[in-house]
PDB file of N, CA and C in Angstrom:
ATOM      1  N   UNK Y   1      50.143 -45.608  29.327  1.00 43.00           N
ATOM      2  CA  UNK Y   1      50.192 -46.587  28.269  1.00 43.00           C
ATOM      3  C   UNK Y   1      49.090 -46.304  27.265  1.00 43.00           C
ATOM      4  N   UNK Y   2      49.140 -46.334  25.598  1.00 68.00           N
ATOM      5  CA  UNK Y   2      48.332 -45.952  24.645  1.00 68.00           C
ATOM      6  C   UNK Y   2      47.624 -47.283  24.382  1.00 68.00           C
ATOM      7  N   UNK Y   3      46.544 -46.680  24.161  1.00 76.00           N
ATOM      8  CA  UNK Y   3      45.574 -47.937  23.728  1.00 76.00           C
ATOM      9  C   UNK Y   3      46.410 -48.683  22.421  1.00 76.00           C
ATOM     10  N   UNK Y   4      46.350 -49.965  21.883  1.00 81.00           N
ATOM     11  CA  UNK Y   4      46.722 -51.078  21.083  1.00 81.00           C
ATOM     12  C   UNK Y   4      45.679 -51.823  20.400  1.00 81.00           C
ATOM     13  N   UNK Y   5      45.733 -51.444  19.020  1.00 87.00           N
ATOM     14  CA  UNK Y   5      44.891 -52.571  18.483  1.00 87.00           C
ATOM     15  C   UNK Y   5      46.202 -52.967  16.861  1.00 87.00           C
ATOM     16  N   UNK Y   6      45.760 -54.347  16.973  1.00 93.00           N
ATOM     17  CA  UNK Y   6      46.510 -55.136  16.296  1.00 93.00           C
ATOM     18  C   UNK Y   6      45.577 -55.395  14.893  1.00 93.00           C
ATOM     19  N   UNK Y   7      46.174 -55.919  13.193  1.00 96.00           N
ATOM     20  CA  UNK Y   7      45.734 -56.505  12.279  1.00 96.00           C
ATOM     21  C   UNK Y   7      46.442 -57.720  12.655  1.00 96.00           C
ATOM     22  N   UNK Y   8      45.718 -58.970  13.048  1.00 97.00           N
ATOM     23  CA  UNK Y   8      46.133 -60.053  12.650  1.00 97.00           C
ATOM     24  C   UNK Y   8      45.975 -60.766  11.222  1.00 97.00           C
ATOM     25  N   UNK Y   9      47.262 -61.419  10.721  1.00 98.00           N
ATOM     26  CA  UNK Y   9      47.106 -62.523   9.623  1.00 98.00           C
ATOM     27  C   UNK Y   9      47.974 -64.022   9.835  1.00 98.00           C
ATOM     28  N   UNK Y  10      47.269 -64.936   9.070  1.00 98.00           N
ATOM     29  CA  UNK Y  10      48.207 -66.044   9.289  1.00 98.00           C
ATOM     30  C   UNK Y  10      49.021 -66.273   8.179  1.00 98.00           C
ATOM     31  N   UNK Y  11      50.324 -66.969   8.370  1.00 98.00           N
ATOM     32  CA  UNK Y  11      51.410 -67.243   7.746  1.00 98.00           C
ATOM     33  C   UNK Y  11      51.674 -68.679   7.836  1.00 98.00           C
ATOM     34  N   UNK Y  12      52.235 -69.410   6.943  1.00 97.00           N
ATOM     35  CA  UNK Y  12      52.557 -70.568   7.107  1.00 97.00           C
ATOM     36  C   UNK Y  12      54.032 -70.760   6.242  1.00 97.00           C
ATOM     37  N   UNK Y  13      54.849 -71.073   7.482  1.00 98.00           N
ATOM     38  CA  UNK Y  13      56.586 -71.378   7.292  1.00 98.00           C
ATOM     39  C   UNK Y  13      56.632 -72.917   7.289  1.00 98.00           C
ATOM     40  N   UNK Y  14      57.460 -72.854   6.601  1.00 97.00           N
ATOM     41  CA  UNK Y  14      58.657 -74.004   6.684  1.00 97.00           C
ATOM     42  C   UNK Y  14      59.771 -74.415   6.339  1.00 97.00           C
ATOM     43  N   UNK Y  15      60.664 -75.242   6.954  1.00 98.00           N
ATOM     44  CA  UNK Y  15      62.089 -75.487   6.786  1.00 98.00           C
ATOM     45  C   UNK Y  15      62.151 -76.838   7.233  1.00 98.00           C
ATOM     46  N   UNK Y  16      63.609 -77.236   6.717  1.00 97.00           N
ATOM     47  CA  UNK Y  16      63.846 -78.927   6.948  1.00 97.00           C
ATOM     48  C   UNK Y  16      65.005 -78.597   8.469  1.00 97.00           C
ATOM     49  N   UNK Y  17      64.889 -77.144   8.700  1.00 97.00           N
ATOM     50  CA  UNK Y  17      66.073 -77.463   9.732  1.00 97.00           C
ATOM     51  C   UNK Y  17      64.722 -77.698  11.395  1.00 97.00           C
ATOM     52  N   UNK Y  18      63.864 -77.362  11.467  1.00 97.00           N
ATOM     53  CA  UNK Y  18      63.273 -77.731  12.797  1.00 97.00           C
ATOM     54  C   UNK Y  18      61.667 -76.517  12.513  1.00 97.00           C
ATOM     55  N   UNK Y  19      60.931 -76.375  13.647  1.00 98.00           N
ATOM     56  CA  UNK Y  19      59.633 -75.726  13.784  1.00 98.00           C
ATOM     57  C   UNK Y  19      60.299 -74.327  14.313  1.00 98.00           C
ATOM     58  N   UNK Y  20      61.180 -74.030  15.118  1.00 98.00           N
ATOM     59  CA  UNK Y  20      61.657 -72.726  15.099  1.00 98.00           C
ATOM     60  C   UNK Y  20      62.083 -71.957  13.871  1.00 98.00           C
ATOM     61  N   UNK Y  21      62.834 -72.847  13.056  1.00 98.00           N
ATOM     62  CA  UNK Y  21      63.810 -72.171  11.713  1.00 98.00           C
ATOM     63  C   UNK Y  21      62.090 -72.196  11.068  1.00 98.00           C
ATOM     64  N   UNK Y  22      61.253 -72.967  10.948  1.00 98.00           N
ATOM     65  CA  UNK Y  22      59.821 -72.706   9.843  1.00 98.00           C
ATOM     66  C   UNK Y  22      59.003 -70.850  10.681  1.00 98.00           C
ATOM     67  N   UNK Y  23      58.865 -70.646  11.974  1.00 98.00           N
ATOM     68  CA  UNK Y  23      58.506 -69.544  12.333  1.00 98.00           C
ATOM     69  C   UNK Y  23      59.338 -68.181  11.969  1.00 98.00           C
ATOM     70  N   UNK Y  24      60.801 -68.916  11.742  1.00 98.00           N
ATOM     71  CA  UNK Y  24      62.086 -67.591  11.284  1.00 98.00           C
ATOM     72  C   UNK Y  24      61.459 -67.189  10.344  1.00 98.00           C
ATOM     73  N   UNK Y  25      61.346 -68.197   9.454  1.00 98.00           N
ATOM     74  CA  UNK Y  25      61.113 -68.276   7.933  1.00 98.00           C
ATOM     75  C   UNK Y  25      60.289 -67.390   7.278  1.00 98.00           C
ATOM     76  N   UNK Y  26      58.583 -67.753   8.596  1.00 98.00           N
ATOM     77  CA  UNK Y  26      57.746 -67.387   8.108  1.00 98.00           C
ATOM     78  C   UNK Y  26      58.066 -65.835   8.349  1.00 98.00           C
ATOM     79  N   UNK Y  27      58.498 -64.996   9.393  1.00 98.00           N
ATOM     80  CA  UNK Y  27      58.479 -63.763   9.835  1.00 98.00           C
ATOM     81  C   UNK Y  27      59.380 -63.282   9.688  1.00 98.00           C
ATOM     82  N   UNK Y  28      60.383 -63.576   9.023  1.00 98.00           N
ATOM     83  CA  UNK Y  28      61.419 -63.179   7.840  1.00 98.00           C
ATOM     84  C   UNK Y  28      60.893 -62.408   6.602  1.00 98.00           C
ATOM     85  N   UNK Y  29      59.906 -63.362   5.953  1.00 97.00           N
ATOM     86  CA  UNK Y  29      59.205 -63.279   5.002  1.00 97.00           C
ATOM     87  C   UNK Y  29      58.360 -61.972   5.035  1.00 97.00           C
ATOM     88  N   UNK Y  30      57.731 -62.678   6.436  1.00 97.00           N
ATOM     89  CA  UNK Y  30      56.467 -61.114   6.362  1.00 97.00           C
ATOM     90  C   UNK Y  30      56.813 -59.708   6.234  1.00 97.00           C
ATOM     91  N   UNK Y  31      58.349 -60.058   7.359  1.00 96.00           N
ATOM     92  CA  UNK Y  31      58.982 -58.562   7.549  1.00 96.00           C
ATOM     93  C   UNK Y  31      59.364 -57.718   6.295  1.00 96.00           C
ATOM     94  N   UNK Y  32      59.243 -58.333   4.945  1.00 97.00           N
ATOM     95  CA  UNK Y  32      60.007 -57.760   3.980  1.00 97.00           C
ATOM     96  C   UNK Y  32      58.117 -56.887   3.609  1.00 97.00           C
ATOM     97  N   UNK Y  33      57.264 -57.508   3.699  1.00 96.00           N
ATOM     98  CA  UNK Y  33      55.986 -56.409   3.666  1.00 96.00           C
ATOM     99  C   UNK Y  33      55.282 -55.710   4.514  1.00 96.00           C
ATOM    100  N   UNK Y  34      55.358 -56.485   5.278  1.00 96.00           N
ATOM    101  CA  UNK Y  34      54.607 -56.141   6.438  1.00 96.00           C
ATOM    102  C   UNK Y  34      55.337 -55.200   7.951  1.00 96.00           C
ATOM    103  N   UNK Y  35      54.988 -54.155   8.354  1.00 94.00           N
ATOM    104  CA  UNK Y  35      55.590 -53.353   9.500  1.00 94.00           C
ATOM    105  C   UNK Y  35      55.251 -53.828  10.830  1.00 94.00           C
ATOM    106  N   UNK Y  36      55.528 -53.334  11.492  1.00 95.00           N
ATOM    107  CA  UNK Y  36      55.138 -53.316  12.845  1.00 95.00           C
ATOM    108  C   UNK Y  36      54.699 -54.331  13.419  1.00 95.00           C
ATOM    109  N   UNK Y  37      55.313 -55.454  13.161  1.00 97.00           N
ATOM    110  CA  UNK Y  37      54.907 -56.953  13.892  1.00 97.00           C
ATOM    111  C   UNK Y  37      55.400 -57.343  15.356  1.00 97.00           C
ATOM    112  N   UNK Y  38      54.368 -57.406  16.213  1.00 96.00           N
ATOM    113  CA  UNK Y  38      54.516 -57.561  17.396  1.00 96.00           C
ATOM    114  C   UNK Y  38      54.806 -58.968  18.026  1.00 96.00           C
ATOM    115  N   UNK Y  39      53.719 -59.796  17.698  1.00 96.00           N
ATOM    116  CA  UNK Y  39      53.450 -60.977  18.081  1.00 96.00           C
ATOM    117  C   UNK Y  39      53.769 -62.035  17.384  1.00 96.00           C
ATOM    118  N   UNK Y  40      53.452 -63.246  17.690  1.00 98.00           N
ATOM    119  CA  UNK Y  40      53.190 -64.474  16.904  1.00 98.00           C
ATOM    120  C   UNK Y  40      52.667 -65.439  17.885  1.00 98.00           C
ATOM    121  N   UNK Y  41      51.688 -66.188  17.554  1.00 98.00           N
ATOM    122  CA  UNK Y  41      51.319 -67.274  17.852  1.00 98.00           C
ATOM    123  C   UNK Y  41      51.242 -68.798  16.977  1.00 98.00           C
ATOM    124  N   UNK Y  42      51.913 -70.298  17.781  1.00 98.00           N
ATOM    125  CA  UNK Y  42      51.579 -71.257  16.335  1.00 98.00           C
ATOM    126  C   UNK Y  42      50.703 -71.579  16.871  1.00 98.00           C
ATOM    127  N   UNK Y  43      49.365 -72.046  15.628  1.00 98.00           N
ATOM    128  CA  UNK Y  43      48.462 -72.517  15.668  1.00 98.00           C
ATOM    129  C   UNK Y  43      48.717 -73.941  15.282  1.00 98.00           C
ATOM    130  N   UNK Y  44      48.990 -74.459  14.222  1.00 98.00           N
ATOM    131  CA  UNK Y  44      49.389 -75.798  14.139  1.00 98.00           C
ATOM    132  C   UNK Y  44      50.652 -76.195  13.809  1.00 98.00           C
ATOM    133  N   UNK Y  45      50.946 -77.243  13.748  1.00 98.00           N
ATOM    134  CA  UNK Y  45      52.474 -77.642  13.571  1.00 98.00           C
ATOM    135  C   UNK Y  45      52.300 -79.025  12.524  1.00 98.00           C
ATOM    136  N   UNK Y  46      52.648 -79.337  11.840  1.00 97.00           N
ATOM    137  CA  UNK Y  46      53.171 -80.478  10.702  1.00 97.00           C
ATOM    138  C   UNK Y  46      54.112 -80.695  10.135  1.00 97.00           C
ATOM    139  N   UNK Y  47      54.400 -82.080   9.365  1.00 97.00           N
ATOM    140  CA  UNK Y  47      55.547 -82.024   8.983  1.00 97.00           C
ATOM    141  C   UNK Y  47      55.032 -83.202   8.028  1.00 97.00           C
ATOM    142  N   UNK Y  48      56.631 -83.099   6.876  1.00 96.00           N
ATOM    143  CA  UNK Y  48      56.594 -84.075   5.651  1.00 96.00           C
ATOM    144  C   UNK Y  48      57.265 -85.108   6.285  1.00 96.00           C
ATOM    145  N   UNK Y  49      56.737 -86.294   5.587  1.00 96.00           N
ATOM    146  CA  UNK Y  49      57.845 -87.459   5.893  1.00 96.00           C
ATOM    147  C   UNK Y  49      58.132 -87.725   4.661  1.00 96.00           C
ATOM    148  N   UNK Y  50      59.441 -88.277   4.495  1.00 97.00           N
ATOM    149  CA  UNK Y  50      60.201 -88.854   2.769  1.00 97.00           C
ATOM    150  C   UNK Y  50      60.880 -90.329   3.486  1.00 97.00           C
ATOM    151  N   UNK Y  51      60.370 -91.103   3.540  1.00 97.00           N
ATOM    152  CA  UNK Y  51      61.469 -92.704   3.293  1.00 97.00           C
ATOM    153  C   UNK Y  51      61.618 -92.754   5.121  1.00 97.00           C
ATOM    154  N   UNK Y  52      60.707 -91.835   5.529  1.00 97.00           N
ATOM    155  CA  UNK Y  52      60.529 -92.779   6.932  1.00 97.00           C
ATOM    156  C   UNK Y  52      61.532 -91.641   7.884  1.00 97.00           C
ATOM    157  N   UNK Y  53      61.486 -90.565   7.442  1.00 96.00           N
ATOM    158  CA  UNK Y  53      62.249 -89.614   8.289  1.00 96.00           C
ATOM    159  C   UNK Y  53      61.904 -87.944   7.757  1.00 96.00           C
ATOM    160  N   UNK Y  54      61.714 -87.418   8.849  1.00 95.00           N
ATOM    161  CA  UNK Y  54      61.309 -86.137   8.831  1.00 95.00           C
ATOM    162  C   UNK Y  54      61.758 -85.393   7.701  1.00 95.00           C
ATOM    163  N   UNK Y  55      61.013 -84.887   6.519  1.00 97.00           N
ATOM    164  CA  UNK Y  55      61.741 -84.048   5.623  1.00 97.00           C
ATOM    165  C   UNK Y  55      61.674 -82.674   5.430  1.00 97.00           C
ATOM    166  N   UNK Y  56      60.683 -81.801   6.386  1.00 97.00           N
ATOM    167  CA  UNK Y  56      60.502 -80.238   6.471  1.00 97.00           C
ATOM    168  C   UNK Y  56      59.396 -80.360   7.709  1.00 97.00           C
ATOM    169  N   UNK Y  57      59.450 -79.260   8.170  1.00 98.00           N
ATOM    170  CA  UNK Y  57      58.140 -79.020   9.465  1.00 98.00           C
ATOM    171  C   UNK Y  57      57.517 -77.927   8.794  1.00 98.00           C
ATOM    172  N   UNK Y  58      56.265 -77.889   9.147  1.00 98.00           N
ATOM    173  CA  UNK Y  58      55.356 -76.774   8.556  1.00 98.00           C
ATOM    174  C   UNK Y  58      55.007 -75.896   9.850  1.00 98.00           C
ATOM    175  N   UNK Y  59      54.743 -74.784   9.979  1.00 98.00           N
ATOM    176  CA  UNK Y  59      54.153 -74.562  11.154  1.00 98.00           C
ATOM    177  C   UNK Y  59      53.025 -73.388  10.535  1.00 98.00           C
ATOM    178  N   UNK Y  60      51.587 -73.180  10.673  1.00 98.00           N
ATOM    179  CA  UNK Y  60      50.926 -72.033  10.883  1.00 98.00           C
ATOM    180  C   UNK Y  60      50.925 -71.251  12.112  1.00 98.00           C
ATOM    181  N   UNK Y  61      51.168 -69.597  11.651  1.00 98.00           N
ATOM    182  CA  UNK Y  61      50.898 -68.916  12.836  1.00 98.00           C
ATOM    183  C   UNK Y  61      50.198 -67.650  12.586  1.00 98.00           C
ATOM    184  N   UNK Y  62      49.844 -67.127  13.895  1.00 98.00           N
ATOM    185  CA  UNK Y  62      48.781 -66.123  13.604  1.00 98.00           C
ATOM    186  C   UNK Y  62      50.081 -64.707  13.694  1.00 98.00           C
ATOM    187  N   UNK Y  63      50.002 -63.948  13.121  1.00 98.00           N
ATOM    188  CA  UNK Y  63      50.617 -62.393  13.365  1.00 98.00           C
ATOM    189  C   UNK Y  63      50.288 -60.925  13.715  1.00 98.00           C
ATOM    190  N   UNK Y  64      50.475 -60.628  14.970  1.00 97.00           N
ATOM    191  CA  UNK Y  64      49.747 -59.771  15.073  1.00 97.00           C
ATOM    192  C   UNK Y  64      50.731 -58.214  14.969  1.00 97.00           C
ATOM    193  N   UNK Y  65      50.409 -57.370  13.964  1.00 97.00           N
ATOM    194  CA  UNK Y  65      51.078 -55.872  13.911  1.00 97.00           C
ATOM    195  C   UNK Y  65      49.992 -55.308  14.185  1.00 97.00           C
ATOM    196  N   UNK Y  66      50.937 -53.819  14.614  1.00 94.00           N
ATOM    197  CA  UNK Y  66      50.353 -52.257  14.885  1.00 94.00           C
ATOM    198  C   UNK Y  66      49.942 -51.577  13.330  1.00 94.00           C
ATOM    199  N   UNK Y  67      48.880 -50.771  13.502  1.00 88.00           N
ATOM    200  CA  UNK Y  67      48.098 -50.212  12.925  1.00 88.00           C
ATOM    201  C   UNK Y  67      48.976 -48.806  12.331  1.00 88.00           C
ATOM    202  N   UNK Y  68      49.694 -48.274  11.336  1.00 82.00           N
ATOM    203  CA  UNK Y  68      50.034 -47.075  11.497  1.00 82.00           C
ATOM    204  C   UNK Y  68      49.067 -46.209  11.619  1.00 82.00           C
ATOM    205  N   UNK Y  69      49.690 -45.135  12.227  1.00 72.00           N
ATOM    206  CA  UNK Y  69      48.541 -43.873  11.713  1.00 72.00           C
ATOM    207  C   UNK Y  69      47.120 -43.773  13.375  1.00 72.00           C
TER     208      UNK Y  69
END
């Protein structure tokens, strides 16, 4: 097994469909710049309220990719 070192960054998703579809979102997103993404971790979770009912979830997470090269 080869040694592993990761660049972590954080991302922050969201969507009105749930906290999974806000993590799609976010690593959807990244994937269009970012390579070699291994991981994810959420760090926090939030959400909007509008008129007394959930209107988007936020979630921060940390991302961890491989290094090319």
């Amino acid at each position: 097994m080869s040694d592993h070192v990761y660049k972590v960054i954080k991302l922050v998703g969201s969507s009105p469909d749930g906290i999974e579809a806000a993590v799609d979102n976010a690593l959807a997103r990244a994937g269009d710049s970012v390579r070699n993404i291994r991981w994810f971790e959420i760090k926090e979770t939030r959400g909007h309220v509008d008129q007394g009912k959930v209107a988007h979830y936020q979630v921060m997470i940390e991302v961890g990719f491989t290094l090319d090269g």
